[in-house]
C-alpha positions as a LaTeX table, in Angstrom:
\begin{tabular}{lrrr}
\hline
Residue & $x$ (\AA) & $y$ (\AA) & $z$ (\AA) \\
\hline
Unk1 & $-32.68$ & $-67.66$ & 26.29 \\
Unk2 & $-32.14$ & $-63.96$ & 26.88 \\
Unk3 & $-34.00$ & $-61.76$ & 24.37 \\
Unk4 & $-31.75$ & $-59.57$ & 22.24 \\
Unk5 & $-33.94$ & $-56.59$ & 23.15 \\
Unk6 & $-32.74$ & $-56.98$ & 26.73 \\
Unk7 & $-29.10$ & $-56.48$ & 25.71 \\
Unk8 & $-27.16$ & $-53.26$ & 25.14 \\
Unk9 & $-23.72$ & $-53.44$ & 23.56 \\
Unk10 & $-21.25$ & $-50.82$ & 24.77 \\
Unk11 & $-18.64$ & $-50.44$ & 22.04 \\
Unk12 & $-15.80$ & $-48.62$ & 23.78 \\
Unk13 & $-12.60$ & $-47.05$ & 22.58 \\
Unk14 & $-11.31$ & $-45.01$ & 19.65 \\
Unk15 & $-12.86$ & $-45.42$ & 16.22 \\
Unk16 & $-9.71$ & $-44.37$ & 14.38 \\
Unk17 & $-6.04$ & $-43.74$ & 15.12 \\
Unk18 & $-6.07$ & $-41.63$ & 18.27 \\
Unk19 & $-3.19$ & $-40.22$ & 20.32 \\
Unk20 & $-0.67$ & $-42.71$ & 18.88 \\
Unk21 & $-3.14$ & $-45.60$ & 19.29 \\
Unk22 & $-3.30$ & $-47.12$ & 15.81 \\
Unk23 & $-6.59$ & $-48.65$ & 14.68 \\
Unk24 & $-7.15$ & $-51.13$ & 11.86 \\
Unk25 & $-8.94$ & $-49.17$ & 9.09 \\
Unk26 & $-12.70$ & $-49.69$ & 9.19 \\
Unk27 & $-12.60$ & $-52.00$ & 12.21 \\
Unk28 & $-15.16$ & $-50.04$ & 14.27 \\
Unk29 & $-17.61$ & $-49.98$ & 11.36 \\
Unk30 & $-17.14$ & $-53.74$ & 11.09 \\
Unk31 & $-17.68$ & $-54.05$ & 14.84 \\
Unk32 & $-20.96$ & $-52.14$ & 14.82 \\
Unk33 & $-22.26$ & $-53.99$ & 11.75 \\
Unk34 & $-21.48$ & $-57.31$ & 13.42 \\
Unk35 & $-23.62$ & $-56.37$ & 16.42 \\
Unk36 & $-26.56$ & $-55.57$ & 14.13 \\
Unk37 & $-26.07$ & $-58.92$ & 12.40 \\
Unk38 & $-25.50$ & $-61.17$ & 15.41 \\
Unk39 & $-27.78$ & $-59.42$ & 17.92 \\
Unk40 & $-30.71$ & $-58.00$ & 15.93 \\
Unk41 & $-32.95$ & $-55.96$ & 18.20 \\
Unk42 & $-30.21$ & $-55.09$ & 20.67 \\
Unk43 & $-29.14$ & $-51.53$ & 21.41 \\
Unk44 & $-25.70$ & $-50.09$ & 20.62 \\
Unk45 & $-23.93$ & $-47.40$ & 22.64 \\
Unk46 & $-20.70$ & $-46.08$ & 21.15 \\
Unk47 & $-18.49$ & $-44.71$ & 23.91 \\
Unk48 & $-15.51$ & $-42.86$ & 22.50 \\
Unk49 & $-13.49$ & $-39.63$ & 22.52 \\
Unk50 & $-13.90$ & $-36.11$ & 21.12 \\
Unk51 & $-12.99$ & $-35.25$ & 17.52 \\
Unk52 & $-13.45$ & $-38.80$ & 16.19 \\
Unk53 & $-14.68$ & $-39.30$ & 12.62 \\
Unk54 & $-18.08$ & $-40.93$ & 13.15 \\
Unk55 & $-19.22$ & $-40.85$ & 9.52 \\
Unk56 & $-20.80$ & $-44.09$ & 8.34 \\
Unk57 & $-21.06$ & $-45.61$ & 11.83 \\
Unk58 & $-24.34$ & $-47.23$ & 12.91 \\
Unk59 & $-25.17$ & $-46.83$ & 16.61 \\
Unk60 & $-28.16$ & $-45.87$ & 18.77 \\
Unk61 & $-26.51$ & $-43.62$ & 21.32 \\
Unk62 & $-23.21$ & $-41.77$ & 21.43 \\
Unk63 & $-21.23$ & $-41.11$ & 24.61 \\
Unk64 & $-18.31$ & $-38.69$ & 24.30 \\
Unk65 & $-16.00$ & $-38.49$ & 27.30 \\
Unk66 & $-13.11$ & $-36.17$ & 28.02 \\
Unk67 & $-9.87$ & $-38.01$ & 27.32 \\
Unk68 & $-8.08$ & $-38.71$ & 30.65 \\
Unk69 & $-4.85$ & $-39.33$ & 28.72 \\
Unk70 & $-2.32$ & $-42.08$ & 29.36 \\
Unk71 & $-1.56$ & $-42.96$ & 32.96 \\
Unk72 & 1.71 & $-43.91$ & 34.68 \\
Unk73 & 1.23 & $-46.78$ & 37.15 \\
Unk74 & 4.96 & $-46.97$ & 37.86 \\
Unk75 & 8.35 & $-45.66$ & 36.79 \\
Unk76 & 10.89 & $-47.85$ & 35.04 \\
Unk77 & 14.10 & $-48.72$ & 36.86 \\
Unk78 & 15.84 & $-45.83$ & 35.06 \\
Unk79 & 13.22 & $-43.39$ & 36.32 \\
Unk80 & 11.37 & $-42.91$ & 33.02 \\
Unk81 & 7.57 & $-43.21$ & 33.14 \\
Unk82 & 5.82 & $-46.35$ & 31.85 \\
Unk83 & 2.66 & $-45.24$ & 30.06 \\
Unk84 & $-0.60$ & $-47.19$ & 29.96 \\
Unk85 & $-4.13$ & $-46.61$ & 28.67 \\
Unk86 & $-5.80$ & $-48.01$ & 31.81 \\
Unk87 & $-7.70$ & $-44.83$ & 32.63 \\
Unk88 & $-8.92$ & $-44.47$ & 29.07 \\
Unk89 & $-10.40$ & $-47.96$ & 29.16 \\
Unk90 & $-12.03$ & $-47.33$ & 32.54 \\
Unk91 & $-13.61$ & $-44.05$ & 31.39 \\
Unk92 & $-14.94$ & $-45.24$ & 28.02 \\
Unk93 & $-16.31$ & $-48.47$ & 29.51 \\
Unk94 & $-17.73$ & $-46.96$ & 32.69 \\
Unk95 & $-19.43$ & $-43.99$ & 31.02 \\
Unk96 & $-20.96$ & $-46.22$ & 28.35 \\
Unk97 & $-22.30$ & $-48.71$ & 30.90 \\
Unk98 & $-23.86$ & $-45.90$ & 32.92 \\
Unk99 & $-26.13$ & $-45.16$ & 29.94 \\
Unk100 & $-27.38$ & $-48.75$ & 29.63 \\
Unk101 & $-31.08$ & $-49.18$ & 30.48 \\
Unk102 & $-31.49$ & $-52.86$ & 29.57 \\
Unk103 & $-31.03$ & $-55.74$ & 32.01 \\
Unk104 & $-27.99$ & $-57.17$ & 30.19 \\
Unk105 & $-24.95$ & $-55.51$ & 28.68 \\
Unk106 & $-21.83$ & $-56.28$ & 26.68 \\
Unk107 & $-18.48$ & $-54.53$ & 26.90 \\
Unk108 & $-16.92$ & $-54.81$ & 23.44 \\
Unk109 & $-13.71$ & $-53.15$ & 22.29 \\
Unk110 & $-14.10$ & $-50.93$ & 19.25 \\
Unk111 & $-11.37$ & $-52.93$ & 17.46 \\
Unk112 & $-13.04$ & $-56.33$ & 17.92 \\
Unk113 & $-16.35$ & $-57.66$ & 16.57 \\
Unk114 & $-18.96$ & $-60.41$ & 16.97 \\
Unk115 & $-18.97$ & $-63.60$ & 14.93 \\
Unk116 & $-21.88$ & $-65.21$ & 16.78 \\
Unk117 & $-23.91$ & $-65.01$ & 19.97 \\
Unk118 & $-23.04$ & $-68.23$ & 21.77 \\
Unk119 & $-22.09$ & $-66.14$ & 24.80 \\
Unk120 & $-25.83$ & $-65.84$ & 25.60 \\
Unk121 & $-26.17$ & $-69.59$ & 26.02 \\
Unk122 & $-22.87$ & $-69.82$ & 27.93 \\
Unk123 & $-24.02$ & $-67.21$ & 30.43 \\
Unk124 & $-27.07$ & $-69.33$ & 31.32 \\
Unk125 & $-25.44$ & $-72.76$ & 31.03 \\
Unk126 & $-23.72$ & $-73.04$ & 34.43 \\
Unk127 & $-26.33$ & $-72.33$ & 37.13 \\
Unk128 & $-24.62$ & $-73.85$ & 40.16 \\
Unk129 & $-22.52$ & $-71.65$ & 42.42 \\
Unk130 & $-20.97$ & $-72.02$ & 45.84 \\
Unk131 & $-21.00$ & $-69.53$ & 48.71 \\
Unk132 & $-17.26$ & $-68.86$ & 48.68 \\
Unk133 & $-16.46$ & $-65.67$ & 46.71 \\
Unk134 & $-19.80$ & $-65.65$ & 44.93 \\
Unk135 & $-19.73$ & $-61.91$ & 44.39 \\
Unk136 & $-21.83$ & $-61.06$ & 41.33 \\
Unk137 & $-25.58$ & $-61.56$ & 40.90 \\
Unk138 & $-25.05$ & $-63.68$ & 37.77 \\
Unk139 & $-22.12$ & $-65.04$ & 35.80 \\
Unk140 & $-20.22$ & $-62.81$ & 33.38 \\
Unk141 & $-18.89$ & $-64.36$ & 30.16 \\
Unk142 & $-15.33$ & $-63.33$ & 29.31 \\
Unk143 & $-12.81$ & $-64.23$ & 26.60 \\
Unk144 & $-9.76$ & $-66.35$ & 27.36 \\
Unk145 & $-7.59$ & $-64.04$ & 25.23 \\
Unk146 & $-5.11$ & $-62.65$ & 27.79 \\
Unk147 & $-6.90$ & $-64.58$ & 30.57 \\
Unk148 & $-3.65$ & $-66.23$ & 31.52 \\
Unk149 & $-3.11$ & $-69.23$ & 33.72 \\
Unk150 & 0.66 & $-68.95$ & 33.14 \\
Unk151 & 2.95 & $-65.99$ & 32.61 \\
Unk152 & 6.74 & $-66.12$ & 32.31 \\
Unk153 & 6.53 & $-69.86$ & 32.98 \\
Unk154 & 4.70 & $-69.64$ & 36.31 \\
Unk155 & 1.09 & $-69.85$ & 37.46 \\
Unk156 & $-0.47$ & $-66.41$ & 37.91 \\
Unk157 & $-3.60$ & $-65.38$ & 39.86 \\
Unk158 & $-6.36$ & $-62.96$ & 38.87 \\
Unk159 & $-5.10$ & $-62.56$ & 35.28 \\
Unk160 & $-8.43$ & $-61.80$ & 33.59 \\
Unk161 & $-8.90$ & $-60.52$ & 30.03 \\
Unk162 & $-10.39$ & $-57.06$ & 29.45 \\
Unk163 & $-11.56$ & $-57.81$ & 25.89 \\
Unk164 & $-15.18$ & $-58.92$ & 26.21 \\
Unk165 & $-17.72$ & $-59.01$ & 29.05 \\
Unk166 & $-21.34$ & $-60.16$ & 28.86 \\
Unk167 & $-23.70$ & $-60.28$ & 31.83 \\
Unk168 & $-26.06$ & $-58.23$ & 33.92 \\
Unk169 & $-25.60$ & $-54.49$ & 33.44 \\
Unk170 & $-25.43$ & $-54.24$ & 37.23 \\
Unk171 & $-22.55$ & $-56.71$ & 37.40 \\
Unk172 & $-20.59$ & $-55.15$ & 34.53 \\
Unk173 & $-20.89$ & $-51.73$ & 36.09 \\
Unk174 & $-19.68$ & $-53.14$ & 39.42 \\
Unk175 & $-16.59$ & $-54.45$ & 37.62 \\
Unk176 & $-15.85$ & $-51.30$ & 35.63 \\
Unk177 & $-16.99$ & $-48.41$ & 37.81 \\
Unk178 & $-13.44$ & $-47.97$ & 39.05 \\
Unk179 & $-11.44$ & $-45.02$ & 40.29 \\
Unk180 & $-8.75$ & $-43.84$ & 37.89 \\
Unk181 & $-5.17$ & $-44.88$ & 38.51 \\
Unk182 & $-3.05$ & $-42.10$ & 40.03 \\
Unk183 & 0.19 & $-41.24$ & 38.27 \\
Unk184 & 3.48 & $-42.42$ & 39.75 \\
Unk185 & 5.90 & $-39.52$ & 40.21 \\
Unk186 & 8.41 & $-40.33$ & 42.95 \\
Unk187 & 11.61 & $-42.05$ & 41.80 \\
Unk188 & 12.41 & $-43.42$ & 45.26 \\
Unk189 & 9.03 & $-45.05$ & 45.92 \\
Unk190 & 7.30 & $-45.49$ & 42.54 \\
Unk191 & 9.86 & $-47.51$ & 40.56 \\
Unk192 & 8.72 & $-50.89$ & 39.25 \\
Unk193 & 11.46 & $-52.76$ & 41.11 \\
Unk194 & 10.51 & $-51.01$ & 44.36 \\
Unk195 & 6.71 & $-51.17$ & 44.12 \\
Unk196 & 6.44 & $-54.81$ & 43.09 \\
Unk197 & 7.93 & $-58.08$ & 44.20 \\
Unk198 & 9.42 & $-59.05$ & 40.85 \\
Unk199 & 7.44 & $-58.08$ & 37.76 \\
Unk200 & 4.75 & $-55.39$ & 37.77 \\
Unk201 & 1.15 & $-56.42$ & 38.15 \\
Unk202 & $-0.38$ & $-56.80$ & 34.68 \\
Unk203 & $-3.00$ & $-54.25$ & 33.64 \\
Unk204 & $-5.69$ & $-56.91$ & 33.40 \\
Unk205 & $-4.83$ & $-58.18$ & 36.88 \\
Unk206 & $-5.04$ & $-54.63$ & 38.21 \\
Unk207 & $-8.55$ & $-54.11$ & 36.76 \\
Unk208 & $-9.91$ & $-57.40$ & 38.12 \\
Unk209 & $-8.32$ & $-57.10$ & 41.57 \\
Unk210 & $-9.61$ & $-53.55$ & 41.96 \\
Unk211 & $-13.12$ & $-54.76$ & 41.13 \\
Unk212 & $-12.89$ & $-57.72$ & 43.53 \\
Unk213 & $-11.68$ & $-55.48$ & 46.34 \\
Unk214 & $-15.10$ & $-53.82$ & 46.32 \\
Unk215 & $-16.47$ & $-57.10$ & 47.64 \\
Unk216 & $-13.46$ & $-58.39$ & 49.60 \\
Unk217 & $-10.87$ & $-55.83$ & 50.64 \\
Unk218 & $-8.43$ & $-58.58$ & 51.68 \\
Unk219 & $-7.79$ & $-59.57$ & 48.05 \\
Unk220 & $-4.39$ & $-58.23$ & 47.05 \\
Unk221 & $-1.40$ & $-59.09$ & 44.90 \\
Unk222 & 2.04 & $-57.53$ & 44.79 \\
Unk223 & 3.22 & $-58.19$ & 41.27 \\
Unk224 & 2.49 & $-60.41$ & 38.31 \\
Unk225 & 3.83 & $-63.58$ & 39.97 \\
Unk226 & 2.35 & $-63.15$ & 43.45 \\
Unk227 & 1.19 & $-66.74$ & 43.18 \\
Unk228 & 0.96 & $-67.98$ & 46.75 \\
Unk229 & $-1.28$ & $-71.04$ & 47.16 \\
Unk230 & $-3.84$ & $-68.82$ & 48.88 \\
Unk231 & $-3.92$ & $-66.31$ & 46.01 \\
Unk232 & $-4.20$ & $-69.05$ & 43.40 \\
Unk233 & $-7.10$ & $-70.68$ & 45.26 \\
Unk234 & $-9.00$ & $-67.42$ & 45.78 \\
Unk235 & $-8.41$ & $-66.55$ & 42.12 \\
Unk236 & $-9.87$ & $-69.89$ & 41.03 \\
Unk237 & $-12.87$ & $-69.48$ & 43.35 \\
Unk238 & $-13.59$ & $-66.03$ & 41.90 \\
Unk239 & $-13.28$ & $-67.38$ & 38.36 \\
Unk240 & $-15.43$ & $-70.44$ & 39.08 \\
Unk241 & $-18.23$ & $-68.61$ & 40.90 \\
Unk242 & $-18.56$ & $-65.39$ & 38.91 \\
Unk243 & $-17.42$ & $-66.01$ & 35.34 \\
Unk244 & $-17.55$ & $-68.25$ & 32.30 \\
Unk245 & $-14.22$ & $-68.29$ & 30.45 \\
Unk246 & $-14.29$ & $-69.33$ & 26.80 \\
Unk247 & $-12.27$ & $-68.88$ & 23.63 \\
Unk248 & $-13.32$ & $-66.32$ & 20.98 \\
Unk249 & $-14.60$ & $-69.14$ & 18.75 \\
Unk250 & $-16.65$ & $-70.63$ & 21.59 \\
Unk251 & $-18.32$ & $-67.37$ & 22.60 \\
Unk252 & $-18.57$ & $-65.67$ & 19.18 \\
Unk253 & $-15.87$ & $-63.01$ & 19.25 \\
Unk254 & $-13.72$ & $-61.83$ & 16.36 \\
Unk255 & $-10.33$ & $-60.19$ & 16.92 \\
Unk256 & $-8.65$ & $-57.46$ & 14.93 \\
Unk257 & $-5.57$ & $-58.24$ & 12.86 \\
Unk258 & $-2.99$ & $-57.22$ & 15.46 \\
Unk259 & $-4.06$ & $-60.17$ & 17.64 \\
Unk260 & $-3.97$ & $-62.72$ & 14.81 \\
Unk261 & $-1.36$ & $-64.40$ & 12.63 \\
Unk262 & 2.11 & $-64.14$ & 14.13 \\
Unk263 & 0.97 & $-62.07$ & 17.13 \\
Unk264 & 2.31 & $-63.49$ & 20.39 \\
Unk265 & $-1.16$ & $-64.23$ & 21.73 \\
Unk266 & $-2.02$ & $-66.26$ & 18.61 \\
Unk267 & 1.05 & $-68.49$ & 18.70 \\
Unk268 & 0.94 & $-71.88$ & 20.39 \\
Unk269 & 3.09 & $-70.50$ & 23.20 \\
Unk270 & 0.61 & $-67.73$ & 23.91 \\
Unk271 & $-2.54$ & $-69.79$ & 23.49 \\
Unk272 & $-1.53$ & $-72.68$ & 25.72 \\
Unk273 & $-0.66$ & $-70.27$ & 28.54 \\
Unk274 & $-4.28$ & $-69.09$ & 28.62 \\
Unk275 & $-7.19$ & $-70.62$ & 30.50 \\
Unk276 & $-9.04$ & $-73.05$ & 28.27 \\
Unk277 & $-12.81$ & $-73.39$ & 28.51 \\
Unk278 & $-12.54$ & $-77.00$ & 29.66 \\
Unk279 & $-10.09$ & $-75.91$ & 32.38 \\
Unk280 & $-12.64$ & $-73.40$ & 33.59 \\
Unk281 & $-15.20$ & $-76.22$ & 33.56 \\
Unk282 & $-12.82$ & $-78.21$ & 35.78 \\
Unk283 & $-12.79$ & $-75.51$ & 38.46 \\
Unk284 & $-16.56$ & $-75.11$ & 38.03 \\
Unk285 & $-16.83$ & $-78.81$ & 38.83 \\
Unk286 & $-14.38$ & $-78.47$ & 41.74 \\
Unk287 & $-16.01$ & $-75.49$ & 43.46 \\
Unk288 & $-19.62$ & $-75.43$ & 42.23 \\
Unk289 & $-20.88$ & $-78.65$ & 40.61 \\
Unk290 & $-19.12$ & $-81.89$ & 41.71 \\
Unk291 & $-21.33$ & $-83.92$ & 39.37 \\
Unk292 & $-20.20$ & $-81.98$ & 36.26 \\
Unk293 & $-18.41$ & $-84.29$ & 33.75 \\
Unk294 & $-14.62$ & $-84.37$ & 33.81 \\
Unk295 & $-12.60$ & $-83.39$ & 30.77 \\
Unk296 & $-11.25$ & $-86.30$ & 28.70 \\
Unk297 & $-7.77$ & $-87.46$ & 29.69 \\
Unk298 & $-6.56$ & $-87.01$ & 26.11 \\
Unk299 & $-7.49$ & $-83.32$ & 26.18 \\
Unk300 & $-5.63$ & $-82.83$ & 29.45 \\
Unk301 & $-2.58$ & $-84.70$ & 28.18 \\
Unk302 & $-2.44$ & $-82.67$ & 24.96 \\
Unk303 & $-2.37$ & $-79.35$ & 26.81 \\
Unk304 & 0.10 & $-80.68$ & 29.37 \\
Unk305 & 2.56 & $-81.61$ & 26.60 \\
Unk306 & 2.17 & $-78.22$ & 24.91 \\
Unk307 & 2.90 & $-76.42$ & 28.16 \\
Unk308 & 5.84 & $-78.71$ & 28.78 \\
Unk309 & 7.36 & $-77.52$ & 25.51 \\
Unk310 & 6.23 & $-73.89$ & 25.32 \\
Unk311 & 5.54 & $-72.64$ & 28.86 \\
Unk312 & 7.62 & $-74.34$ & 31.55 \\
Unk313 & 11.06 & $-73.85$ & 29.94 \\
Unk314 & 10.61 & $-70.07$ & 30.39 \\
Unk315 & 10.89 & $-70.48$ & 34.18 \\
Unk316 & 14.68 & $-70.46$ & 34.18 \\
Unk317 & 14.84 & $-67.24$ & 32.16 \\
Unk318 & 12.32 & $-65.68$ & 34.54 \\
Unk319 & 14.32 & $-66.70$ & 37.62 \\
Unk320 & 17.43 & $-65.06$ & 36.16 \\
Unk321 & 15.50 & $-61.83$ & 35.49 \\
Unk322 & 14.05 & $-61.86$ & 39.01 \\
Unk323 & 17.52 & $-62.22$ & 40.49 \\
Unk324 & 18.82 & $-59.28$ & 38.45 \\
Unk325 & 15.77 & $-57.14$ & 39.29 \\
Unk326 & 16.12 & $-57.75$ & 43.00 \\
Unk327 & 19.85 & $-57.06$ & 42.90 \\
Unk328 & 19.16 & $-53.78$ & 41.05 \\
Unk329 & 16.50 & $-52.83$ & 43.60 \\
Unk330 & 18.87 & $-53.37$ & 46.53 \\
Unk331 & 21.57 & $-51.31$ & 44.87 \\
Unk332 & 19.19 & $-48.43$ & 44.19 \\
Unk333 & 18.78 & $-48.84$ & 40.42 \\
Unk334 & 20.25 & $-46.50$ & 37.81 \\
Unk335 & 19.76 & $-42.73$ & 38.12 \\
\hline
\end{tabular}
């Protein structure tokens, strides 16, 4: 087992409501306290923004970065900018990881918290790897929250969560030492329905693909549903060889209130669209360890039926939207 003293937790993000980004009251304090409880002996780096109220927060090192502000990856079809916080996440994660001196590191959002430390065992549990797309030195444990296998009723590649990462500091920095996204400004070339084939690439896809391109420049997707057989296979190989995907309960992650209850990601429809840990084990068996036990047929059947009810019916609605989007793109959109 990895010693807690060899782990640094980078808690990244705002610690209070910041630039219209609402925070659950006290959630960062809860986050930091959970690290002390679940990983005694580990080091905590809080990577956040200027002018934050840090009173009562328990951390070992503070990293304050200049706020890059929201970024605009594309313009909407009507020409208005679509704002994201991609650059903010890159900066707060990257600058925190740069300060890590231990062998292992965790990227933890400031609005989530730890409920256990099973992720340590998971990171060491799957030693076999194949040569194809084995890019990192060791596996990185990630949450299945927003690690989608399906979106809008269809299979999607490279849709990896940005919530939680645990692995070698070297590997985490390789994944998060990214260039900032440039702002889209040109109506003719930077509209969503011009840039992408269908729906825009999801933010989490964009992070993961950018990281993978450091190792293999041929990896590329043009939109959320760029799900060619080749892209789906490469995506699975990257998942199987470099990651361990598990649910929050399985790895020891607690989520803030906005991701619980009636939140879309917590409903059956949202949860059954995500990669399940046993599904990740299936691709681990397929690409890395042929002797690994298969999942029980009953487990497979249960998820299949849920997706039959909650996921696949969305395909028709998606096809209609794609038709309208493509028609709008050909006609030049609305100015």
